[in-house]
PDB file of C-alpha atoms and ligand atoms in Angstrom:
ATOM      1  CA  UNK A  21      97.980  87.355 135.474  1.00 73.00           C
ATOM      2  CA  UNK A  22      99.432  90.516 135.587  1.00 85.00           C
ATOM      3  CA  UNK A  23     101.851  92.013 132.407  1.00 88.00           C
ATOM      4  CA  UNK A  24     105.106  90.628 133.785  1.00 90.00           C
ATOM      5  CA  UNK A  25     103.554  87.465 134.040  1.00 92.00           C
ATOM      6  CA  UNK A  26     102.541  87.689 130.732  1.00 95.00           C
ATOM      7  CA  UNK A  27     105.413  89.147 129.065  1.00 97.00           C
ATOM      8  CA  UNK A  28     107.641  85.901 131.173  1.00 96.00           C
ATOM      9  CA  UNK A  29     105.288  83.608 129.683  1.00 97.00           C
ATOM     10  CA  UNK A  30     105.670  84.714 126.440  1.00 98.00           C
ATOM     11  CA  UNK A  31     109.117  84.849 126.230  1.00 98.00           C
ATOM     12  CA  UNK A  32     108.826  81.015 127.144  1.00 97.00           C
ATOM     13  CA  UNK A  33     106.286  80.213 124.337  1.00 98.00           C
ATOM     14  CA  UNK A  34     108.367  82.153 121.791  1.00 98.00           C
ATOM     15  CA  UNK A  35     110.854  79.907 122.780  1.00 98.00           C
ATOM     16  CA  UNK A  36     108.605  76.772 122.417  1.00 98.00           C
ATOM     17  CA  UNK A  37     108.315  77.910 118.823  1.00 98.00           C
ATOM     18  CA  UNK A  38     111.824  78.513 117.731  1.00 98.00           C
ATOM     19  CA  UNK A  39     112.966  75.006 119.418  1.00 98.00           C
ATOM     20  CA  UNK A  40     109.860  73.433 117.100  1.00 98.00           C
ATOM     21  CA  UNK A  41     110.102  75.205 114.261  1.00 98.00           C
ATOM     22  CA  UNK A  42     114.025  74.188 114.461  1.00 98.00           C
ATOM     23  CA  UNK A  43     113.113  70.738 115.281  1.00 98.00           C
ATOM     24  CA  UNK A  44     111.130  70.653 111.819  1.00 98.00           C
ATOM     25  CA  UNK A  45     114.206  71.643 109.438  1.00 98.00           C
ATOM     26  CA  UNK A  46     116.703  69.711 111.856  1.00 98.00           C
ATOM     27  CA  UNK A  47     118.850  72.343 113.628  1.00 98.00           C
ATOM     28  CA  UNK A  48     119.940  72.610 117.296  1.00 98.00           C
ATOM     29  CA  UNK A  49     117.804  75.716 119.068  1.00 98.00           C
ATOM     30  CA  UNK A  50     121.034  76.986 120.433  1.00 97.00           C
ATOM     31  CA  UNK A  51     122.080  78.107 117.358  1.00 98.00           C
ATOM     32  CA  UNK A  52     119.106  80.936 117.273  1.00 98.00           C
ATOM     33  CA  UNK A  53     119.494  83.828 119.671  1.00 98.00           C
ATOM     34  CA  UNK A  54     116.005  85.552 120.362  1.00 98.00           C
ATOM     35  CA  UNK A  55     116.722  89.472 120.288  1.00 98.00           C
ATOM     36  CA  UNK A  56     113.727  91.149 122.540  1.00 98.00           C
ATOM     37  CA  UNK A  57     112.894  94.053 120.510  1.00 98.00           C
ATOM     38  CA  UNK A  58     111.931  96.942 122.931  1.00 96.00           C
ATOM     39  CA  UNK A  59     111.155 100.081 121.064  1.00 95.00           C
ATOM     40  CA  UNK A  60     107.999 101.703 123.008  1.00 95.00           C
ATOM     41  CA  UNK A  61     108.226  99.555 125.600  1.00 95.00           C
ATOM     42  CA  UNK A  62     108.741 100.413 130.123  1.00 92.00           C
ATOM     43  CA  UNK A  63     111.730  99.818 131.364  1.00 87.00           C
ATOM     44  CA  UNK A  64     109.448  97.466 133.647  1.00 88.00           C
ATOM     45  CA  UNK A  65     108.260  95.409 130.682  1.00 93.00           C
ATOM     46  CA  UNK A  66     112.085  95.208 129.707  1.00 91.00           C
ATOM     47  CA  UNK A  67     113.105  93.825 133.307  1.00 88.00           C
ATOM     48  CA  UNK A  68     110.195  91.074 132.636  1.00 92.00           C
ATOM     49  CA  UNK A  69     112.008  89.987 129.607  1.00 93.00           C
ATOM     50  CA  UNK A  70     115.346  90.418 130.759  1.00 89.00           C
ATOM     51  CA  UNK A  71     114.467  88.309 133.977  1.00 88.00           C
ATOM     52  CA  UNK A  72     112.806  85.773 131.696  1.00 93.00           C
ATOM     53  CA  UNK A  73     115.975  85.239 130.426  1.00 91.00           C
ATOM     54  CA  UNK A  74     116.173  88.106 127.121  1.00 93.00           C
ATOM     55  CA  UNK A  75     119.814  89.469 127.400  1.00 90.00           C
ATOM     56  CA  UNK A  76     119.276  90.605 123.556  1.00 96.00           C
ATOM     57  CA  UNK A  77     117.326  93.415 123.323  1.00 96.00           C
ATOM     58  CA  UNK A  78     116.784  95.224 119.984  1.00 97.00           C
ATOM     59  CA  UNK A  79     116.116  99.079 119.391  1.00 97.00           C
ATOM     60  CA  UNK A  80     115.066 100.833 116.232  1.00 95.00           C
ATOM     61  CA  UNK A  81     115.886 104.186 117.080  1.00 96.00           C
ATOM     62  CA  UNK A  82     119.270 105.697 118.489  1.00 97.00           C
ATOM     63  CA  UNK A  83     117.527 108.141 120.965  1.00 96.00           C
ATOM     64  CA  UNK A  84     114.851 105.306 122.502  1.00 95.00           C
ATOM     65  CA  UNK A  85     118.191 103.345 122.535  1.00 94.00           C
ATOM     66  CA  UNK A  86     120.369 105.663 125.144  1.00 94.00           C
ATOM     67  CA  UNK A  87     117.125 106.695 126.941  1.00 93.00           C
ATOM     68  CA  UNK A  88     116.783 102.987 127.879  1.00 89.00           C
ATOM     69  CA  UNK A  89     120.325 101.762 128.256  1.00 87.00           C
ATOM     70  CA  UNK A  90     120.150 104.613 131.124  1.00 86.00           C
ATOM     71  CA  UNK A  91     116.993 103.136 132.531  1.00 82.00           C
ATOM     72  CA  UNK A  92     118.104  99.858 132.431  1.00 77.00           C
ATOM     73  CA  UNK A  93     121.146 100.991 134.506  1.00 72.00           C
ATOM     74  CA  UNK A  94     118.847 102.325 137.142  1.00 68.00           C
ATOM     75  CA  UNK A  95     116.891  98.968 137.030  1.00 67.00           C
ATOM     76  CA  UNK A  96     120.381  97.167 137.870  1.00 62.00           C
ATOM     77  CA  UNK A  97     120.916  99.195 140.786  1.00 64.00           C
ATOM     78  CA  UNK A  98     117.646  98.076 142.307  1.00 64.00           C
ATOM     79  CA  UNK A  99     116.618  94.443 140.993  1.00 62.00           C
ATOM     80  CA  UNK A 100     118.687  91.545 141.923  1.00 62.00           C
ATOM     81  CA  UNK A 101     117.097  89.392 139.517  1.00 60.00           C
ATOM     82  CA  UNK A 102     118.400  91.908 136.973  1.00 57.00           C
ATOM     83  CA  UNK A 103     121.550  92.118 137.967  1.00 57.00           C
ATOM     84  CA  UNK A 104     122.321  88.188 137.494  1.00 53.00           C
ATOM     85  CA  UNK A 105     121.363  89.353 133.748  1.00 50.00           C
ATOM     86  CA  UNK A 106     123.268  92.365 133.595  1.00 62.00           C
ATOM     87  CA  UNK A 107     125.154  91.144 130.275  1.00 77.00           C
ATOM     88  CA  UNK A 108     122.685  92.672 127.793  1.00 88.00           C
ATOM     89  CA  UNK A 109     123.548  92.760 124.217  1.00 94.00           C
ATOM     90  CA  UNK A 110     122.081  95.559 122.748  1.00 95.00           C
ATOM     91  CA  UNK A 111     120.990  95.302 118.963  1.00 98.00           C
ATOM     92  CA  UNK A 112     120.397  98.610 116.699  1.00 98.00           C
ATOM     93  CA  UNK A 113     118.307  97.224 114.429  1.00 98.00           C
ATOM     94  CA  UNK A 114     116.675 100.145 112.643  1.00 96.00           C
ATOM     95  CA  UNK A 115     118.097 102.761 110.339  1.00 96.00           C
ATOM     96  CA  UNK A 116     120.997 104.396 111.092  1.00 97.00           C
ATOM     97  CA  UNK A 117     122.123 107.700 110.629  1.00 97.00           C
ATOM     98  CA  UNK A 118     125.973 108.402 110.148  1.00 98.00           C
ATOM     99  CA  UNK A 119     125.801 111.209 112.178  1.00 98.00           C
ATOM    100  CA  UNK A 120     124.206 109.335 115.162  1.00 98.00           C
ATOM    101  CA  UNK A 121     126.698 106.653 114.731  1.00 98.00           C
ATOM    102  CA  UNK A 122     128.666 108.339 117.712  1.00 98.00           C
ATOM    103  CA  UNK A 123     126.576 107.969 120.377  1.00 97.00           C
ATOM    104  CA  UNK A 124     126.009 104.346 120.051  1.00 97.00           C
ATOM    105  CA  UNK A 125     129.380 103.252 119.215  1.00 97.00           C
ATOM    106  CA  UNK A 126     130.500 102.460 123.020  1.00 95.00           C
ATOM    107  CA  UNK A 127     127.744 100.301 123.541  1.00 93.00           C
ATOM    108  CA  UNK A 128     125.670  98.350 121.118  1.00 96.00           C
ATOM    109  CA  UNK A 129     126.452  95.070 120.431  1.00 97.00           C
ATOM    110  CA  UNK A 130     125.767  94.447 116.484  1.00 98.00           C
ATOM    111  CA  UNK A 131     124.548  97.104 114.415  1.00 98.00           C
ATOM    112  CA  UNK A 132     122.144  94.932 111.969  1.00 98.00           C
ATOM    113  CA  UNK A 133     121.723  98.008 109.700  1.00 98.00           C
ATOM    114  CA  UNK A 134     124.416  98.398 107.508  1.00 98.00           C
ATOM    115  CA  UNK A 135     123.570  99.518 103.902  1.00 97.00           C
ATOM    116  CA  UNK A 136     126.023 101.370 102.653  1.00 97.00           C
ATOM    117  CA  UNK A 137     130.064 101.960 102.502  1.00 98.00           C
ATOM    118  CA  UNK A 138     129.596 105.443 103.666  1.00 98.00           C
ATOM    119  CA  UNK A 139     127.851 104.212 106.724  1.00 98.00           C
ATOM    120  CA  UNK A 140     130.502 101.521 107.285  1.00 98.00           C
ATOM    121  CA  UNK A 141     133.330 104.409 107.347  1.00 98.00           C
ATOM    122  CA  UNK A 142     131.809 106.209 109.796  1.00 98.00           C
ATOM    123  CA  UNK A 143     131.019 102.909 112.371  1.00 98.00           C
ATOM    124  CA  UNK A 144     135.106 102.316 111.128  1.00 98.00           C
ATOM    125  CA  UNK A 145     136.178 105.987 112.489  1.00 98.00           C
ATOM    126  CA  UNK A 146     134.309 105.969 115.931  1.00 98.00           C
ATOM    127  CA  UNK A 147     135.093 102.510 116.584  1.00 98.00           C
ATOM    128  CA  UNK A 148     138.790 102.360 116.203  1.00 98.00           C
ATOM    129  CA  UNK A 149     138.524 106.041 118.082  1.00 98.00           C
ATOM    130  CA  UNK A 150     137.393 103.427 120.934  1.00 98.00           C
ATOM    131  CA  UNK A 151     140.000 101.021 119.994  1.00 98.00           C
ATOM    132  CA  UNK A 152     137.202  98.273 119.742  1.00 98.00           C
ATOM    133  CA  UNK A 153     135.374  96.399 116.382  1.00 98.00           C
ATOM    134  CA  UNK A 154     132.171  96.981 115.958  1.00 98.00           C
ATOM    135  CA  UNK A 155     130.221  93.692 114.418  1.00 98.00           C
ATOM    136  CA  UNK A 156     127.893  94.574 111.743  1.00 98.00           C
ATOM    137  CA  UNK A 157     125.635  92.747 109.207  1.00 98.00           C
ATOM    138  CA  UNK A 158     124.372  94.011 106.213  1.00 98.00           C
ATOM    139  CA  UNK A 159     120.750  94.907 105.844  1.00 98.00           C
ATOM    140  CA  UNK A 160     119.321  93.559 102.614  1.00 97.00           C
ATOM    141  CA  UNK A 161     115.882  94.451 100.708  1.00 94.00           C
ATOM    142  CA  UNK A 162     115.110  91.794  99.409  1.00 91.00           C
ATOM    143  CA  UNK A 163     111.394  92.809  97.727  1.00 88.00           C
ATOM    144  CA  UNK A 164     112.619  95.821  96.455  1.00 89.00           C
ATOM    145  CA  UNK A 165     110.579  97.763  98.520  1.00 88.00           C
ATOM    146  CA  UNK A 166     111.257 101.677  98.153  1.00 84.00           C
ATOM    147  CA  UNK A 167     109.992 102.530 101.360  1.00 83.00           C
ATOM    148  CA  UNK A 168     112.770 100.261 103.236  1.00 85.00           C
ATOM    149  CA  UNK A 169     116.132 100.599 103.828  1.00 89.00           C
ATOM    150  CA  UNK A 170     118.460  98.161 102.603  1.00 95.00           C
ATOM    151  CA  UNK A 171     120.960  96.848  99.905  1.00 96.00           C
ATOM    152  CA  UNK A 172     119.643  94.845  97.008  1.00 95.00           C
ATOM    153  CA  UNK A 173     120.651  91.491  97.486  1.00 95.00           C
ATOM    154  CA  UNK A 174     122.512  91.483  94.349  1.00 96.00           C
ATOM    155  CA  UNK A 175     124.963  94.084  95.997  1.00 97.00           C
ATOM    156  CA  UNK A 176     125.444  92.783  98.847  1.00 98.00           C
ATOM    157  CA  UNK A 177     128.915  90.521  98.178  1.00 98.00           C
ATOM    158  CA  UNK A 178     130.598  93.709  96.680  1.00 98.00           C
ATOM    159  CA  UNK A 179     129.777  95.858  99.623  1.00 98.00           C
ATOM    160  CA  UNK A 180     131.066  93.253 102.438  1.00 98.00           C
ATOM    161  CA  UNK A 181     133.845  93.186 100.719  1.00 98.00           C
ATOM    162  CA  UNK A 182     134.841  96.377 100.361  1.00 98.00           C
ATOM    163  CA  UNK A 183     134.625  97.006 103.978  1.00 98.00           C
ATOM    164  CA  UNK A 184     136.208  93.578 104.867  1.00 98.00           C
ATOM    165  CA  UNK A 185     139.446  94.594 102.781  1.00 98.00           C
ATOM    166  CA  UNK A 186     139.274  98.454 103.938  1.00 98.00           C
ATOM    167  CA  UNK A 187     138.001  98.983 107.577  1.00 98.00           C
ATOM    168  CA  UNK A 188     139.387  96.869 109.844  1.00 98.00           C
ATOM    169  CA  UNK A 189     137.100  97.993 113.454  1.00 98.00           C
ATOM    170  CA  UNK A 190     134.027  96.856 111.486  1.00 98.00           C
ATOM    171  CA  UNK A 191     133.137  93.279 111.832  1.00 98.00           C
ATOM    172  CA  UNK A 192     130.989  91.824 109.081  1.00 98.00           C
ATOM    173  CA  UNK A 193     129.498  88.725 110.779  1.00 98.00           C
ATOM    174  CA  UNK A 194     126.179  88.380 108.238  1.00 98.00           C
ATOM    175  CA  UNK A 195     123.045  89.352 106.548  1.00 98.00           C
ATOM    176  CA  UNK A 196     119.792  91.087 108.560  1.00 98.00           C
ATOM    177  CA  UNK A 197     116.185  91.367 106.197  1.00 97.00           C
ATOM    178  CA  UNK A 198     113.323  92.763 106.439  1.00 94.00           C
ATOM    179  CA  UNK A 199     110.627  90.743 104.527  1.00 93.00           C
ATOM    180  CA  UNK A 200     107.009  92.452 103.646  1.00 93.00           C
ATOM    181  CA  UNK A 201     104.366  91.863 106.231  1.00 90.00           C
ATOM    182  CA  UNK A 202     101.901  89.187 104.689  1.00 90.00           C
ATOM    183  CA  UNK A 203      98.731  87.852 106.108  1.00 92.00           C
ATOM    184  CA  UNK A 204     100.124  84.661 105.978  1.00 96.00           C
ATOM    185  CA  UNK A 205     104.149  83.975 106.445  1.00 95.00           C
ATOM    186  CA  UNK A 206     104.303  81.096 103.801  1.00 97.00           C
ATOM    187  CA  UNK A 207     104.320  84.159 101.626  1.00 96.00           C
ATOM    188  CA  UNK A 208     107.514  84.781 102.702  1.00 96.00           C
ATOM    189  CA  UNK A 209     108.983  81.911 102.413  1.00 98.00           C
ATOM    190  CA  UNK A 210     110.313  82.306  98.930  1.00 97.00           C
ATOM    191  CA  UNK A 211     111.990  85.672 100.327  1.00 96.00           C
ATOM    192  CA  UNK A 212     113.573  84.091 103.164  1.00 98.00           C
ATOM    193  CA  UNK A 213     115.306  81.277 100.719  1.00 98.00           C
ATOM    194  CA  UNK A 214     116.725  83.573  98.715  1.00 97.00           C
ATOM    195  CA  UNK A 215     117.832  85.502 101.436  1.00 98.00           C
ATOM    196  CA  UNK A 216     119.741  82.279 102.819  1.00 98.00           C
ATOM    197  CA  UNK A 217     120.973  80.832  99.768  1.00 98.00           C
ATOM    198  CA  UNK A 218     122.721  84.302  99.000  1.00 98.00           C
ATOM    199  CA  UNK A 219     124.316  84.004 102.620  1.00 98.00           C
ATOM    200  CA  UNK A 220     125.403  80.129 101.799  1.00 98.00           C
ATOM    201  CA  UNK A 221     127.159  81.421  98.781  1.00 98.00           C
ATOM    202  CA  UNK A 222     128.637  84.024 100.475  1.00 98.00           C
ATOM    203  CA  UNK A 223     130.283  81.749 103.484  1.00 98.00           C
ATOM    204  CA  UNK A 224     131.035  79.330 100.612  1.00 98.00           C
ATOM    205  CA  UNK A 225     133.192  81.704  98.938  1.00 98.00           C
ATOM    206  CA  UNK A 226     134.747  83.868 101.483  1.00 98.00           C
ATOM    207  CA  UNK A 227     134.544  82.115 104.893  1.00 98.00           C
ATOM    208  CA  UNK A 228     134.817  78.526 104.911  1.00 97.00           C
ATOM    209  CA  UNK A 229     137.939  79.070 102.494  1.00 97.00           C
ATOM    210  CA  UNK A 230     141.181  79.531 103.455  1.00 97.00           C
ATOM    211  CA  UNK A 231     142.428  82.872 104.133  1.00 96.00           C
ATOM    212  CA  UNK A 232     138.788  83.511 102.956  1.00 97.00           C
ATOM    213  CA  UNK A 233     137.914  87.814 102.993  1.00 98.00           C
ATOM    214  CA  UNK A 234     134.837  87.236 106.024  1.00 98.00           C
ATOM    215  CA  UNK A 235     136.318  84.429 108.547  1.00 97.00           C
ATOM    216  CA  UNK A 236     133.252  86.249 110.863  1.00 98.00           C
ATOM    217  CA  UNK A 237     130.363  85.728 108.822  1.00 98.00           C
ATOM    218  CA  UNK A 238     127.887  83.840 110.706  1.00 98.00           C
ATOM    219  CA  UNK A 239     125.000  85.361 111.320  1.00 98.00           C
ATOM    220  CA  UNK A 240     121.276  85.923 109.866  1.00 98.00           C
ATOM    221  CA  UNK A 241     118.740  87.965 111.039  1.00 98.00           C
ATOM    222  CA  UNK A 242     115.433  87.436 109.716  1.00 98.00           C
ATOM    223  CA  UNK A 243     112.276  86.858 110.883  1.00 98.00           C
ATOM    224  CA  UNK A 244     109.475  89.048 113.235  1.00 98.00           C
ATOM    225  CA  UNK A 245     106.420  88.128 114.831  1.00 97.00           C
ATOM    226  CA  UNK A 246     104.456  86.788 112.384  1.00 96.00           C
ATOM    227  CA  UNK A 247     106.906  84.893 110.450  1.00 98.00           C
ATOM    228  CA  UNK A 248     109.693  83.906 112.716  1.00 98.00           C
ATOM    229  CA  UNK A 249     108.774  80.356 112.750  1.00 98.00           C
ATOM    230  CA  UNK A 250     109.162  80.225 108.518  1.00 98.00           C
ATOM    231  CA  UNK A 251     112.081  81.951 109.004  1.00 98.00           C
ATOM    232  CA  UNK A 252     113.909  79.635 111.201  1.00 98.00           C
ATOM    233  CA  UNK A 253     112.902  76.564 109.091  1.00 98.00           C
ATOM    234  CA  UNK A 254     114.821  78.806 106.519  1.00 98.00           C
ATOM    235  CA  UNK A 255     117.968  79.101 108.524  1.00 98.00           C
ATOM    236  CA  UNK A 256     117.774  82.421 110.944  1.00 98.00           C
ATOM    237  CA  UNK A 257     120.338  82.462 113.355  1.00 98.00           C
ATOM    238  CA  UNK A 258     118.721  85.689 114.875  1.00 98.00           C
ATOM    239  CA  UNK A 259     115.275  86.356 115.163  1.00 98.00           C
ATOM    240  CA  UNK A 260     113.916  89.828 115.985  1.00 98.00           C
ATOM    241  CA  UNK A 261     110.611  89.574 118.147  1.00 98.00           C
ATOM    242  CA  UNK A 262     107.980  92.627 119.519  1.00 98.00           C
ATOM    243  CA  UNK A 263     105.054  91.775 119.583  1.00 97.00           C
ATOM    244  CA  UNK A 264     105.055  88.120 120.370  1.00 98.00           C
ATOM    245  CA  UNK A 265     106.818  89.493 123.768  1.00 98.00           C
ATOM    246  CA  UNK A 266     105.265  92.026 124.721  1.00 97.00           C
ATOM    247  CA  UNK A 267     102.173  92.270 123.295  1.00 95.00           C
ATOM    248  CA  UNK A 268     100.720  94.987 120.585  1.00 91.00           C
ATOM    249  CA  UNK A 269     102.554  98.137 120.406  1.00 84.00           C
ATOM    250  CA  UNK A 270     100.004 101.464 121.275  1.00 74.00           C
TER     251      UNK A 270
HETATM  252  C1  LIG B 311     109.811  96.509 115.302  1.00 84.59           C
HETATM  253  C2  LIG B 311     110.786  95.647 114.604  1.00 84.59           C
HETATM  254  C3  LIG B 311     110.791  94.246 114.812  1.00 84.59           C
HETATM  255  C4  LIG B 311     109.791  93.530 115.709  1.00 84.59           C
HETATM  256  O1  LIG B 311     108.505  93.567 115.157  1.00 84.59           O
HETATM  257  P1  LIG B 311     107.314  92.685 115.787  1.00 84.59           P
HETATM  258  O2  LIG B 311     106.382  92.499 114.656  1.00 84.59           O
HETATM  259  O3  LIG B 311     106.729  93.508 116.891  1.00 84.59           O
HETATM  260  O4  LIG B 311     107.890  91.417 116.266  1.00 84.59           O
HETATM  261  C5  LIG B 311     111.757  93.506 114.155  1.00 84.59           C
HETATM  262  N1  LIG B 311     112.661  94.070 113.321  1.00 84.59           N
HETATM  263  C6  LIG B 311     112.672  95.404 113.085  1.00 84.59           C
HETATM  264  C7  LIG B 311     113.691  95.950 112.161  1.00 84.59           C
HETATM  265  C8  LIG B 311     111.735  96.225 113.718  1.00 84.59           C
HETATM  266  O5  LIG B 311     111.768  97.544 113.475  1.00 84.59           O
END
């Protein structure tokens, strides 16, 4: 088979696995998107994914990011299959500088890497420049890694609402994590529940309330290749996957 075989068939087993791993803690598969995360990849091994149905595709970096939005423009022009999936939601999902906020603030879709109020003002600024809302979920740490990016969990409610009640072109719809990489994902598992009980309270108190302070909050990301299936047993409504897609990254 050659890669775009591959990559299609992929997609579909990833698939198989969210809808099973959902089965097992009792929720509907349609309530977890799969965001195709394409940092390194061709715009080639994109169009497999997109054609295999992927119209979420995630990028860690701002400058990989407009490089392919441009390719994937080019791709349009010439694939028909493409073009049937020409509504791509594009996901930033790495860190974010505030002074690349700019050049992403036309297109992306949800910015899952939110950590900080200074961050939020600038994503407020550039998207009410466009007269649009930018959605946004806040990117937690839960181990306490220092390497990572990220709020500490215990944060968290205080920042969301600060930029609930003070910018109003920045959408908080939810929580995004980033969980150490373990050998094996039950692990993680512990991580992931705390992750989703903190995001239970949170809807509890401010969204399924009246006049609550985040009627938006919906969403959470969590969960990569190796530990997407734990994750979605824990609740993920958004699942980041690489790897499982489009094989190792060189
Ligand atoms: C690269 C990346 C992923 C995907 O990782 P895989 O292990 O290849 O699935 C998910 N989330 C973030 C934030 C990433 O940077």
């Amino acid at each position: 088979m050659d890669n775009h075989g591959h990559i299609v068939n992929n997609v579909a087993e990833v698939r198989g696995r969210i809808a099973a791993a959902a089965a097992r803690a009792g929720r509907n598969p349609d309530d977890i998107t799969l965001v195709a995360v394409t940092k390194t990849r061709t715009p080639e091994e994109m169009a497999a994914a997109v054609e295999a149905g992927c119209v979420d595709l995630g990028e860690n970096r701002v400058q990989e990011y407009l490089e392919k939005r441009e390719k994937t423009q080019h791709l349009a022009e010439n694939s028909q299959k493409f073009q049937k999936n020409l509504n791509i939601r594009w996901h930033l999902i790495g860190h974010l500088q505030r002074n690349k906020v700019k050049y992403i603030a036309d297109g992306v879709s949800l910015i899952h890497s939110v950590d900080s109020f200074r961050l939020a003002e600038e994503i407020e600024t550039r998207a009410a420049a466009l007269e649009r809302r930018i959605e946004v979920l806040l990117q937690l740490n839960p181990a306490g890694e220092t390497q990572k990016s990220g709020v500490a969990p215990q944060e968290a409610e205080a920042l969301a609402l600060e930029i609930a009640g003070s910018l109003p072109h920045v959408a908080v719809t939810g929580l995004m994590a980033v969980v150490p990489i373990a050998e094996d994902p039950e692990e993680v598992r512990g991580l992931f529940r705390e992750v989703r009980a903190l995001y239970d309270a949170l809807r509890e108190r401010h969204t399924n309330v009246p006049d609550g302070a985040l009627p938006e909050f919906r969403r959470l990301s969590m969960g990569m290749t190796h530990d997407f299936e734990v994750a979605v047993e824990e609740g993920a409504t958004i699942v980041r996957v690489g790897t499982g897609i489009f094989g190792a990254r060189v």
